Amino acid sequence: MPYQGEFANKASHFDIVKDPEVAQFLEDCGYLKPPSEEEGKVIGAFFEVPPKVDNVELPQQIIAIDGSDYPSSIYEKLPSTEIGYVKVSSVLIDMAKFGSLRVGRFVDPFRVAELQNDNNALKFLLPSSNICWKGKTSVRDSFRAVVDDHLYSAKTRFKPDEPKTSLRTTLFHLASRRPGDMGTGDTQILKLHKCPSCGSGPIEVRDIPETQNCPNCNAEVYPSDCLRLWEEVNEFQSNTPVMSRFMQVIEHLLPMHYIRYLVENSLVSLGSLAFFVDRPLAIFGTAAWLHRSIMLYLAEVNERLRKIHQPQLLIIGLQKSGQVVDHVSLIERFVQPNQIFAIDDGYRYRYIAPGRDRSQKGFGDETYYGQDFIYKTDSGRSFVFALPYTFASKDSGNFVQVKTEIHRYSNLPRVIALINHFECDLYENALIPIALAHKHTAISLVPGGRVLDILTREALQKKS
Ligand SMILES: [Zn+2]
């Protein structure tokens, strides 16, 4: 195992490429390479002028969701006994109230301090390795029980004494919409593909507080077993990858959680709200199935918004790292300012993921619920962001093509206007939500009684 920092030295990177054996090996590998001048010109021609943003109304409020995870040994002498610590903050930026502060670059130090306080984030402690919880006999079973306990707990509820406002109930809403045999069409019931103990299934579980058991082996089963995160839990090694998966799921579930709550309590508020997530709109790993439920759910909510003449949901997956961002750094100089491109499959397999096996049903068929865009602003800064697909499912015959048709994204002008508005801040800082929060004096927005007050327009109007 390398010592910490051994590969961090730039000189050693340089040397490794000079090694003829490494050079030969790389020769035989497919990976991102800078385009030639000719290729660059071809790439530049894929971009087009974005829709006009004159008179576009910016969202009044932004909810930014940001997670971090830390594996942690509990004692120095027991390095392989670990707990995982996942923290997800949701912060609210009120454009109307704080927008004017931007000019003077005013930062309220008390607000910033408040943000950094752990109490303002959702905290999830998880068993990682060699730890069992409440008498469970394996790390895996402990992990399952803890995850369900977290999702059901009062801290994820909008009203602590109402279990139906929990994150677990939001999971029921999504899982019941799962297309095909695994969907139930009933938000009180979801299906587990199999019992984690005996493997029989599918099994139905209900949105109730009581313990539920497998009808075949009588072992406990939990609604959140449907996320299948437990399948990747390792008994004796660090479970850092599972912690990251868990964090990813929470980061995608939280916007749906807020949306569900507002649909039930103040639908009209959704029209003036934007969500920022700092990753692609895709769910990877065993919980990937959720992405189809999310597509369907968003389409349903958009339909309801349309009926009350409100703008469509605005969810932006702003990416600061990853393959597309790396690619952009290689091609940026070939793209004119004020240009946009919705990445299509042909382009992706040719320039971004060369040599990859092309998915039969299109890129991201099993994972993505949003379209990636590359946008270069007027002042020449490039951004990679995703917007949810504007379809309830991917079943239309030509989804691969229609998903990249820019005119279908009615929210695109608002996103462009928003990115232009935040341009400097977004560019300078890797952790977008926190950066925005610091610069724009955000309020922490963990689920709780205040959320509705804060988010409803009525409340805002009363204040002003
Ligand atoms: Zn069983």
Short mmCIF file of C-alpha atoms and ligand atoms in Angstrom, two decimals:
data_model
loop_
_atom_site.label_atom_id
_atom_site.label_comp_id
_atom_site.label_asym_id
_atom_site.label_seq_id
_atom_site.Cartn_x
_atom_site.Cartn_y
_atom_site.Cartn_z
CA MET A 1 0.00 0.00 0.00
CA PRO A 2 1.38 3.43 -0.86
CA TYR A 3 2.10 5.85 1.93
CA GLN A 4 -0.29 8.70 2.12
CA GLY A 5 0.74 11.39 -0.32
CA GLU A 6 3.02 9.11 -2.30
CA PHE A 7 1.08 9.68 -5.51
CA ALA A 8 0.15 13.22 -4.71
CA ASN A 9 3.46 14.53 -6.00
CA LYS A 10 3.15 15.94 -9.52
CA ALA A 11 6.69 14.96 -10.42
CA SER A 12 5.95 11.32 -9.81
CA HIS A 13 2.99 11.52 -12.21
CA PHE A 14 5.29 12.92 -14.81
CA ASP A 15 7.87 10.19 -14.26
CA ILE A 16 5.35 7.43 -14.45
CA VAL A 17 4.31 8.47 -17.97
CA LYS A 18 7.96 8.55 -19.07
CA ASP A 19 8.43 4.92 -18.07
CA PRO A 20 8.35 3.03 -21.42
CA GLU A 21 6.36 0.17 -19.91
CA VAL A 22 3.70 2.61 -18.70
CA ALA A 23 3.73 4.44 -22.06
CA GLN A 24 3.20 1.15 -23.90
CA PHE A 25 0.41 0.17 -21.52
CA LEU A 26 -1.36 3.52 -22.03
CA GLU A 27 -0.95 3.10 -25.77
CA ASP A 28 -3.21 0.06 -25.48
CA CYS A 29 -5.82 1.79 -23.29
CA GLY A 30 -8.88 3.84 -24.25
CA TYR A 31 -9.23 7.05 -22.25
CA LEU A 32 -9.95 10.74 -22.61
CA LYS A 33 -7.41 12.41 -24.86
CA PRO A 34 -7.15 16.04 -26.03
CA PRO A 35 -8.75 16.41 -29.47
CA SER A 36 -6.70 17.38 -32.51
CA GLU A 37 -7.27 20.81 -34.10
CA GLU A 38 -9.58 19.27 -36.72
CA GLU A 39 -11.52 17.29 -34.15
CA GLY A 40 -11.79 20.42 -32.04
CA LYS A 41 -13.45 22.28 -34.92
CA VAL A 42 -15.92 19.43 -35.39
CA ILE A 43 -16.69 19.46 -31.66
CA GLY A 44 -17.16 23.23 -31.59
CA ALA A 45 -19.78 22.93 -34.34
CA PHE A 46 -22.01 20.76 -32.14
CA PHE A 47 -22.76 23.77 -29.94
CA GLU A 48 -25.55 26.26 -30.55
CA VAL A 49 -26.73 29.61 -29.21
CA PRO A 50 -28.78 29.07 -26.02
CA PRO A 51 -32.35 30.34 -25.70
CA LYS A 52 -32.74 34.03 -24.85
CA VAL A 53 -32.93 34.95 -21.18
CA ASP A 54 -34.31 38.51 -21.44
CA ASN A 55 -37.21 38.98 -19.05
CA VAL A 56 -36.81 35.52 -17.61
CA GLU A 57 -37.92 35.41 -14.02
CA LEU A 58 -35.37 33.88 -11.67
CA PRO A 59 -36.62 31.43 -9.05
CA GLN A 60 -37.28 33.18 -5.75
CA GLN A 61 -35.72 30.47 -3.65
CA ILE A 62 -33.04 27.87 -4.11
CA ILE A 63 -32.56 24.72 -2.11
CA ALA A 64 -29.03 23.39 -2.43
CA ILE A 65 -28.25 19.89 -1.23
CA ASP A 66 -24.75 18.87 -0.35
CA GLY A 67 -23.47 15.65 1.19
CA SER A 68 -20.20 14.47 2.61
CA ASP A 69 -19.16 11.14 4.04
CA TYR A 70 -16.38 10.15 6.37
CA PRO A 71 -15.42 6.65 7.39
CA SER A 72 -14.03 6.77 10.87
CA SER A 73 -12.20 4.32 13.08
CA ILE A 74 -13.57 4.57 16.56
CA TYR A 75 -10.29 3.98 18.38
CA GLU A 76 -6.78 4.41 17.14
CA LYS A 77 -5.90 0.89 18.25
CA LEU A 78 -8.82 -0.65 16.33
CA PRO A 79 -8.27 0.74 12.82
CA SER A 80 -10.51 -1.86 11.20
CA THR A 81 -13.46 -1.15 13.44
CA GLU A 82 -15.25 1.64 11.64
CA ILE A 83 -18.40 3.63 11.65
CA GLY A 84 -19.52 5.65 8.66
CA TYR A 85 -20.61 9.23 9.10
CA VAL A 86 -22.73 10.73 6.35
CA LYS A 87 -23.81 14.33 6.55
CA VAL A 88 -26.25 15.96 4.14
CA SER A 89 -27.04 19.64 4.40
CA SER A 90 -29.91 21.37 2.71
CA VAL A 91 -29.59 25.10 2.55
CA LEU A 92 -32.04 27.66 1.35
CA ILE A 93 -31.03 30.73 -0.57
CA ASP A 94 -33.75 33.30 -0.69
CA MET A 95 -33.08 35.31 -3.82
CA ALA A 96 -35.62 37.99 -3.04
CA LYS A 97 -34.43 38.58 0.46
CA PHE A 98 -30.69 38.21 0.06
CA GLY A 99 -30.08 38.96 -3.60
CA SER A 100 -29.29 42.59 -2.93
CA LEU A 101 -26.52 41.67 -0.53
CA ARG A 102 -24.53 40.31 -3.43
CA VAL A 103 -23.39 43.69 -4.62
CA GLY A 104 -21.51 44.51 -1.48
CA ARG A 105 -20.25 40.95 -1.09
CA PHE A 106 -21.67 40.98 2.38
CA VAL A 107 -21.33 37.81 4.36
CA ASP A 108 -22.97 37.49 7.73
CA PRO A 109 -20.42 35.63 9.85
CA PHE A 110 -23.09 34.40 12.25
CA ARG A 111 -25.03 32.78 9.48
CA VAL A 112 -21.92 31.12 8.15
CA ALA A 113 -21.05 29.82 11.59
CA GLU A 114 -24.57 28.51 11.92
CA LEU A 115 -24.24 26.66 8.66
CA GLN A 116 -21.11 24.93 9.71
CA ASN A 117 -22.80 23.74 12.83
CA ASP A 118 -23.57 20.05 12.47
CA ASN A 119 -27.00 20.51 13.96
CA ASN A 120 -28.12 22.07 10.73
CA ALA A 121 -27.38 19.01 8.63
CA LEU A 122 -29.00 15.62 8.52
CA LYS A 123 -26.53 13.30 10.16
CA PHE A 124 -26.49 9.57 9.51
CA LEU A 125 -24.23 7.31 11.52
CA LEU A 126 -23.83 3.86 10.01
CA PRO A 127 -21.97 0.69 10.98
CA SER A 128 -19.09 0.27 8.53
CA SER A 129 -16.91 -2.63 9.59
CA ASN A 130 -16.73 -4.99 12.52
CA ILE A 131 -19.61 -3.28 14.29
CA CYS A 132 -23.04 -4.66 15.11
CA TRP A 133 -26.03 -2.55 16.20
CA LYS A 134 -28.60 -3.37 18.87
CA GLY A 135 -27.98 -7.11 19.05
CA LYS A 136 -27.89 -7.75 15.31
CA THR A 137 -25.52 -10.58 14.44
CA SER A 138 -23.91 -9.16 11.29
CA VAL A 139 -22.70 -5.84 9.94
CA ARG A 140 -25.10 -6.28 7.05
CA ASP A 141 -28.18 -6.72 9.22
CA SER A 142 -27.04 -3.85 11.42
CA PHE A 143 -26.64 -1.64 8.38
CA ARG A 144 -30.14 -2.52 7.14
CA ALA A 145 -31.75 -1.82 10.49
CA VAL A 146 -29.89 1.46 10.95
CA VAL A 147 -30.71 2.74 7.45
CA ASP A 148 -34.41 2.06 7.98
CA ASP A 149 -34.28 3.66 11.39
CA HIS A 150 -32.69 6.79 9.92
CA LEU A 151 -35.18 7.15 7.07
CA TYR A 152 -38.10 6.72 9.44
CA SER A 153 -36.70 8.89 12.23
CA ALA A 154 -38.18 12.17 13.37
CA LYS A 155 -35.17 14.06 12.03
CA THR A 156 -36.24 13.36 8.43
CA ARG A 157 -39.86 14.30 9.07
CA PHE A 158 -41.37 17.65 8.25
CA LYS A 159 -43.58 17.20 11.29
CA PRO A 160 -41.82 15.16 13.95
CA ASP A 161 -45.01 13.57 15.26
CA GLU A 162 -46.27 12.60 11.81
CA PRO A 163 -44.49 9.51 10.47
CA LYS A 164 -46.06 10.02 7.04
CA THR A 165 -43.87 13.08 6.60
CA SER A 166 -40.72 10.95 6.91
CA LEU A 167 -38.17 10.27 4.23
CA ARG A 168 -39.21 6.62 4.40
CA THR A 169 -42.75 7.54 3.32
CA THR A 170 -41.27 9.47 0.40
CA LEU A 171 -39.46 6.26 -0.51
CA PHE A 172 -42.84 4.48 -0.50
CA HIS A 173 -44.22 7.12 -2.84
CA LEU A 174 -41.37 6.52 -5.28
CA ALA A 175 -41.14 2.72 -4.94
CA SER A 176 -44.88 2.28 -5.46
CA ARG A 177 -44.45 4.06 -8.81
CA ARG A 178 -41.79 1.64 -9.95
CA PRO A 179 -42.66 0.55 -13.50
CA GLY A 180 -43.44 -3.12 -14.12
CA ASP A 181 -44.09 -5.93 -11.64
CA MET A 182 -42.19 -4.27 -8.80
CA GLY A 183 -44.55 -1.29 -8.69
CA THR A 184 -47.64 -1.50 -6.45
CA GLY A 185 -49.62 1.59 -7.45
CA ASP A 186 -50.34 2.02 -3.73
CA THR A 187 -48.20 4.43 -1.73
CA GLN A 188 -48.80 2.35 1.42
CA ILE A 189 -47.09 -0.72 -0.03
CA LEU A 190 -43.75 -1.39 -1.67
CA LYS A 191 -42.08 -4.56 -2.88
CA LEU A 192 -38.67 -5.91 -1.94
CA HIS A 193 -37.18 -7.97 -4.75
CA LYS A 194 -36.14 -10.60 -2.20
CA CYS A 195 -35.75 -11.27 1.50
CA PRO A 196 -32.16 -10.41 2.50
CA SER A 197 -32.10 -13.42 4.83
CA CYS A 198 -33.60 -16.33 2.86
CA GLY A 199 -33.70 -14.91 -0.65
CA SER A 200 -37.40 -15.58 -1.25
CA GLY A 201 -39.42 -12.87 -2.93
CA PRO A 202 -40.72 -10.52 -4.00
CA ILE A 203 -42.10 -9.52 -0.59
CA GLU A 204 -44.59 -6.75 0.13
CA VAL A 205 -43.98 -4.40 3.05
CA ARG A 206 -46.18 -1.61 4.37
CA ASP A 207 -45.62 1.93 5.53
CA ILE A 208 -46.26 1.16 9.19
CA PRO A 209 -44.21 1.65 12.36
CA GLU A 210 -44.35 -2.03 13.41
CA THR A 211 -41.61 -4.56 12.74
CA GLN A 212 -42.31 -6.59 9.61
CA ASN A 213 -41.18 -10.14 8.91
CA CYS A 214 -40.46 -12.27 5.88
CA PRO A 215 -43.47 -14.57 5.25
CA ASN A 216 -41.05 -17.38 4.40
CA CYS A 217 -38.30 -17.33 7.07
CA ASN A 218 -39.76 -14.84 9.56
CA ALA A 219 -36.56 -12.76 9.65
CA GLU A 220 -37.06 -9.00 9.93
CA VAL A 221 -37.48 -7.09 6.68
CA TYR A 222 -37.36 -3.32 6.30
CA PRO A 223 -38.98 -1.07 3.69
CA SER A 224 -35.62 0.53 2.92
CA ASP A 225 -34.24 -2.92 2.02
CA CYS A 226 -35.74 -2.03 -1.38
CA LEU A 227 -32.73 0.24 -1.97
CA ARG A 228 -30.60 -2.93 -1.95
CA LEU A 229 -27.65 -1.05 -0.46
CA TRP A 230 -27.19 -3.98 1.95
CA GLU A 231 -26.15 -6.22 -0.92
CA GLU A 232 -22.81 -4.44 -1.08
CA VAL A 233 -22.11 -4.45 2.65
CA ASN A 234 -18.96 -6.29 3.58
CA GLU A 235 -18.65 -7.94 7.01
CA PHE A 236 -14.95 -7.47 7.68
CA GLN A 237 -13.69 -4.64 5.49
CA SER A 238 -14.36 -0.95 5.39
CA ASN A 239 -17.69 -0.15 3.74
CA THR A 240 -16.74 3.26 2.38
CA PRO A 241 -18.27 2.54 -1.07
CA VAL A 242 -21.61 1.67 0.55
CA MET A 243 -21.51 4.91 2.57
CA SER A 244 -21.04 6.85 -0.68
CA ARG A 245 -23.95 4.98 -2.25
CA PHE A 246 -26.11 5.79 0.73
CA MET A 247 -25.15 9.45 0.53
CA GLN A 248 -25.91 9.50 -3.19
CA VAL A 249 -29.37 8.04 -2.60
CA ILE A 250 -30.13 10.58 0.12
CA GLU A 251 -28.98 13.47 -2.08
CA HIS A 252 -31.44 12.39 -4.78
CA LEU A 253 -34.23 11.49 -2.37
CA LEU A 254 -34.16 14.79 -0.51
CA PRO A 255 -35.37 16.98 -3.41
CA MET A 256 -38.20 14.46 -3.95
CA HIS A 257 -38.94 14.65 -0.22
CA TYR A 258 -39.27 18.46 -0.30
CA ILE A 259 -41.27 18.25 -3.52
CA ARG A 260 -43.69 15.71 -2.02
CA TYR A 261 -44.18 17.84 1.05
CA LEU A 262 -44.88 20.94 -1.00
CA VAL A 263 -47.17 19.08 -3.40
CA GLU A 264 -49.21 18.05 -0.37
CA ASN A 265 -49.08 21.42 1.38
CA SER A 266 -48.31 24.28 -1.00
CA LEU A 267 -48.08 23.22 -4.62
CA VAL A 268 -47.85 26.81 -5.84
CA SER A 269 -44.57 27.34 -3.95
CA LEU A 270 -42.83 24.79 -6.18
CA GLY A 271 -43.14 27.09 -9.17
CA SER A 272 -40.74 29.64 -7.69
CA LEU A 273 -38.25 27.16 -6.29
CA ALA A 274 -35.05 25.67 -7.73
CA PHE A 275 -33.06 22.70 -6.46
CA PHE A 276 -29.31 22.36 -6.85
CA VAL A 277 -27.67 18.96 -6.52
CA ASP A 278 -23.93 18.77 -7.12
CA ARG A 279 -23.86 15.59 -9.18
CA PRO A 280 -25.36 14.24 -12.40
CA LEU A 281 -29.09 13.41 -12.29
CA ALA A 282 -28.44 9.69 -12.15
CA ILE A 283 -28.47 6.98 -9.52
CA PHE A 284 -25.77 4.35 -9.74
CA GLY A 285 -25.49 0.93 -8.15
CA THR A 286 -28.16 -1.29 -6.66
CA ALA A 287 -30.61 1.58 -6.06
CA ALA A 288 -30.44 2.67 -9.72
CA TRP A 289 -34.05 1.53 -10.25
CA LEU A 290 -35.16 4.64 -8.31
CA HIS A 291 -34.34 6.84 -11.28
CA ARG A 292 -37.37 5.57 -13.23
CA SER A 293 -39.71 6.25 -10.31
CA ILE A 294 -38.25 9.73 -10.03
CA MET A 295 -38.89 10.39 -13.74
CA LEU A 296 -42.48 9.31 -13.37
CA TYR A 297 -43.00 11.29 -10.17
CA LEU A 298 -41.54 14.49 -11.62
CA ALA A 299 -43.76 14.15 -14.69
CA GLU A 300 -46.83 13.82 -12.45
CA VAL A 301 -45.89 16.88 -10.42
CA ASN A 302 -45.15 18.88 -13.58
CA GLU A 303 -48.58 18.00 -14.89
CA ARG A 304 -50.15 19.38 -11.71
CA LEU A 305 -48.04 22.53 -11.97
CA ARG A 306 -49.10 22.97 -15.58
CA LYS A 307 -52.74 22.87 -14.50
CA ILE A 308 -52.22 25.79 -12.13
CA HIS A 309 -50.11 27.68 -14.70
CA GLN A 310 -46.87 27.43 -12.76
CA PRO A 311 -43.39 26.88 -14.24
CA GLN A 312 -42.10 23.30 -14.36
CA LEU A 313 -39.95 21.92 -11.55
CA LEU A 314 -36.43 23.22 -11.64
CA ILE A 315 -33.84 20.66 -10.56
CA ILE A 316 -30.27 21.30 -11.59
CA GLY A 317 -27.49 18.73 -11.30
CA LEU A 318 -24.46 21.02 -11.40
CA GLN A 319 -21.24 19.04 -11.84
CA LYS A 320 -17.80 20.17 -10.80
CA SER A 321 -15.96 16.90 -11.39
CA GLY A 322 -16.29 13.71 -13.37
CA GLN A 323 -15.70 12.60 -16.91
CA VAL A 324 -17.81 15.27 -18.62
CA VAL A 325 -16.09 18.04 -16.66
CA ASP A 326 -12.67 16.58 -17.57
CA HIS A 327 -13.75 16.44 -21.18
CA VAL A 328 -14.86 20.07 -21.11
CA SER A 329 -11.44 21.13 -19.90
CA LEU A 330 -9.97 19.53 -23.04
CA ILE A 331 -12.38 21.04 -25.57
CA GLU A 332 -13.18 24.40 -24.01
CA ARG A 333 -10.93 26.37 -26.33
CA PHE A 334 -12.84 25.14 -29.37
CA VAL A 335 -16.20 26.40 -28.11
CA GLN A 336 -17.40 29.96 -28.73
CA PRO A 337 -18.80 32.03 -25.84
CA ASN A 338 -22.56 31.93 -25.32
CA GLN A 339 -23.02 28.43 -26.67
CA ILE A 340 -24.76 25.36 -25.36
CA PHE A 341 -24.83 21.67 -26.22
CA ALA A 342 -27.08 18.86 -25.00
CA ILE A 343 -24.72 15.90 -25.00
CA ASP A 344 -26.05 13.16 -27.27
CA ASP A 345 -25.08 9.51 -27.21
CA GLY A 346 -23.07 9.64 -30.42
CA TYR A 347 -20.95 12.45 -29.04
CA ARG A 348 -20.56 10.83 -25.65
CA TYR A 349 -19.36 7.50 -26.98
CA ARG A 350 -17.06 9.19 -29.42
CA TYR A 351 -15.47 11.95 -27.37
CA ILE A 352 -16.24 11.45 -23.68
CA ALA A 353 -16.27 7.68 -23.17
CA PRO A 354 -14.32 6.41 -26.16
CA GLY A 355 -14.07 2.66 -26.47
CA ARG A 356 -16.99 2.03 -24.10
CA ASP A 357 -19.53 -0.58 -24.97
CA ARG A 358 -22.52 1.30 -26.34
CA SER A 359 -25.64 0.63 -24.33
CA GLN A 360 -28.33 -0.96 -26.52
CA LYS A 361 -31.04 1.32 -25.16
CA GLY A 362 -28.95 4.46 -25.03
CA PHE A 363 -26.47 5.99 -22.61
CA GLY A 364 -27.55 5.90 -18.97
CA ASP A 365 -30.64 3.79 -19.68
CA GLU A 366 -30.40 2.09 -16.28
CA THR A 367 -29.26 5.12 -14.28
CA TYR A 368 -29.94 8.63 -15.64
CA TYR A 369 -33.07 10.70 -15.10
CA GLY A 370 -31.61 13.88 -16.50
CA GLN A 371 -29.89 15.25 -19.56
CA ASP A 372 -26.34 16.63 -19.37
CA PHE A 373 -25.62 20.01 -20.94
CA ILE A 374 -22.37 21.87 -21.55
CA TYR A 375 -22.80 25.63 -21.41
CA LYS A 376 -20.22 28.31 -22.08
CA THR A 377 -21.24 31.73 -20.83
CA ASP A 378 -20.82 35.03 -22.60
CA SER A 379 -17.72 35.70 -20.54
CA GLY A 380 -16.22 32.36 -21.53
CA ARG A 381 -16.73 30.18 -18.47
CA SER A 382 -17.91 26.63 -18.97
CA PHE A 383 -20.44 24.74 -16.89
CA VAL A 384 -21.72 21.18 -16.93
CA PHE A 385 -25.24 20.74 -15.64
CA ALA A 386 -28.15 18.36 -15.95
CA LEU A 387 -31.90 18.92 -16.13
CA PRO A 388 -34.50 16.20 -15.58
CA TYR A 389 -35.74 14.58 -18.77
CA THR A 390 -39.10 15.99 -19.77
CA PHE A 391 -40.71 12.57 -20.14
CA ALA A 392 -42.43 10.26 -17.67
CA SER A 393 -40.52 7.25 -19.02
CA LYS A 394 -37.93 6.25 -21.58
CA ASP A 395 -40.35 4.01 -23.45
CA SER A 396 -40.93 6.25 -26.45
CA GLY A 397 -39.22 4.66 -29.43
CA ASN A 398 -36.85 7.53 -30.10
CA PHE A 399 -36.01 8.57 -26.53
CA VAL A 400 -32.29 8.60 -27.34
CA GLN A 401 -32.94 11.41 -29.80
CA VAL A 402 -35.73 13.41 -28.18
CA LYS A 403 -33.93 13.60 -24.81
CA THR A 404 -31.34 15.90 -26.42
CA GLU A 405 -33.81 18.27 -28.12
CA ILE A 406 -33.18 21.57 -26.40
CA HIS A 407 -36.62 23.06 -27.13
CA ARG A 408 -38.22 20.40 -24.90
CA TYR A 409 -36.56 21.88 -21.80
CA SER A 410 -38.92 24.77 -21.10
CA ASN A 411 -36.87 25.63 -18.01
CA LEU A 412 -33.62 26.06 -19.87
CA PRO A 413 -33.81 29.88 -20.09
CA ARG A 414 -34.33 30.06 -16.31
CA VAL A 415 -31.35 27.80 -15.70
CA ILE A 416 -29.14 29.84 -18.01
CA ALA A 417 -30.27 33.04 -16.30
CA LEU A 418 -29.56 31.49 -12.91
CA ILE A 419 -26.10 30.28 -13.91
CA ASN A 420 -25.31 33.71 -15.35
CA HIS A 421 -26.48 35.27 -12.10
CA PHE A 422 -24.28 33.07 -9.95
CA GLU A 423 -21.50 32.73 -12.47
CA CYS A 424 -18.55 33.99 -10.45
CA ASP A 425 -19.47 32.08 -7.34
CA LEU A 426 -20.15 28.83 -9.14
CA TYR A 427 -16.89 29.03 -10.95
CA GLU A 428 -14.63 29.72 -8.05
CA ASN A 429 -15.88 27.10 -5.69
CA ALA A 430 -16.04 23.38 -5.90
CA LEU A 431 -18.68 22.84 -3.24
CA ILE A 432 -21.46 24.77 -4.88
CA PRO A 433 -24.19 24.69 -2.28
CA ILE A 434 -21.88 25.60 0.55
CA ALA A 435 -20.19 28.27 -1.53
CA LEU A 436 -23.54 29.74 -2.43
CA ALA A 437 -24.61 29.50 1.15
CA HIS A 438 -21.56 31.37 2.36
CA LYS A 439 -21.83 34.09 -0.19
CA HIS A 440 -25.55 34.56 -0.13
CA THR A 441 -26.32 34.10 3.50
CA ALA A 442 -28.35 30.96 3.39
CA ILE A 443 -30.61 29.44 5.98
CA SER A 444 -30.29 25.83 6.95
CA LEU A 445 -33.29 23.83 5.82
CA VAL A 446 -33.37 20.48 7.51
CA PRO A 447 -36.83 18.96 7.33
CA GLY A 448 -38.92 20.34 10.13
CA GLY A 449 -41.89 22.48 10.95
CA ARG A 450 -40.31 25.66 9.67
CA VAL A 451 -39.88 24.46 6.13
CA LEU A 452 -43.40 25.13 5.04
CA ASP A 453 -43.40 28.56 6.64
CA ILE A 454 -40.21 29.45 4.88
CA LEU A 455 -41.19 28.13 1.50
CA THR A 456 -44.70 29.36 1.08
CA ARG A 457 -45.23 32.52 -0.82
CA GLU A 458 -47.92 33.57 1.58
CA ALA A 459 -45.37 33.65 4.34
CA LEU A 460 -42.98 35.62 2.21
CA GLN A 461 -45.60 38.16 1.30
CA LYS A 462 -46.50 38.67 4.93
CA LYS A 463 -42.88 39.40 5.71
CA SER A 464 -42.54 41.97 2.96
ZN ZN B 1 -36.89 -14.64 4.38
#
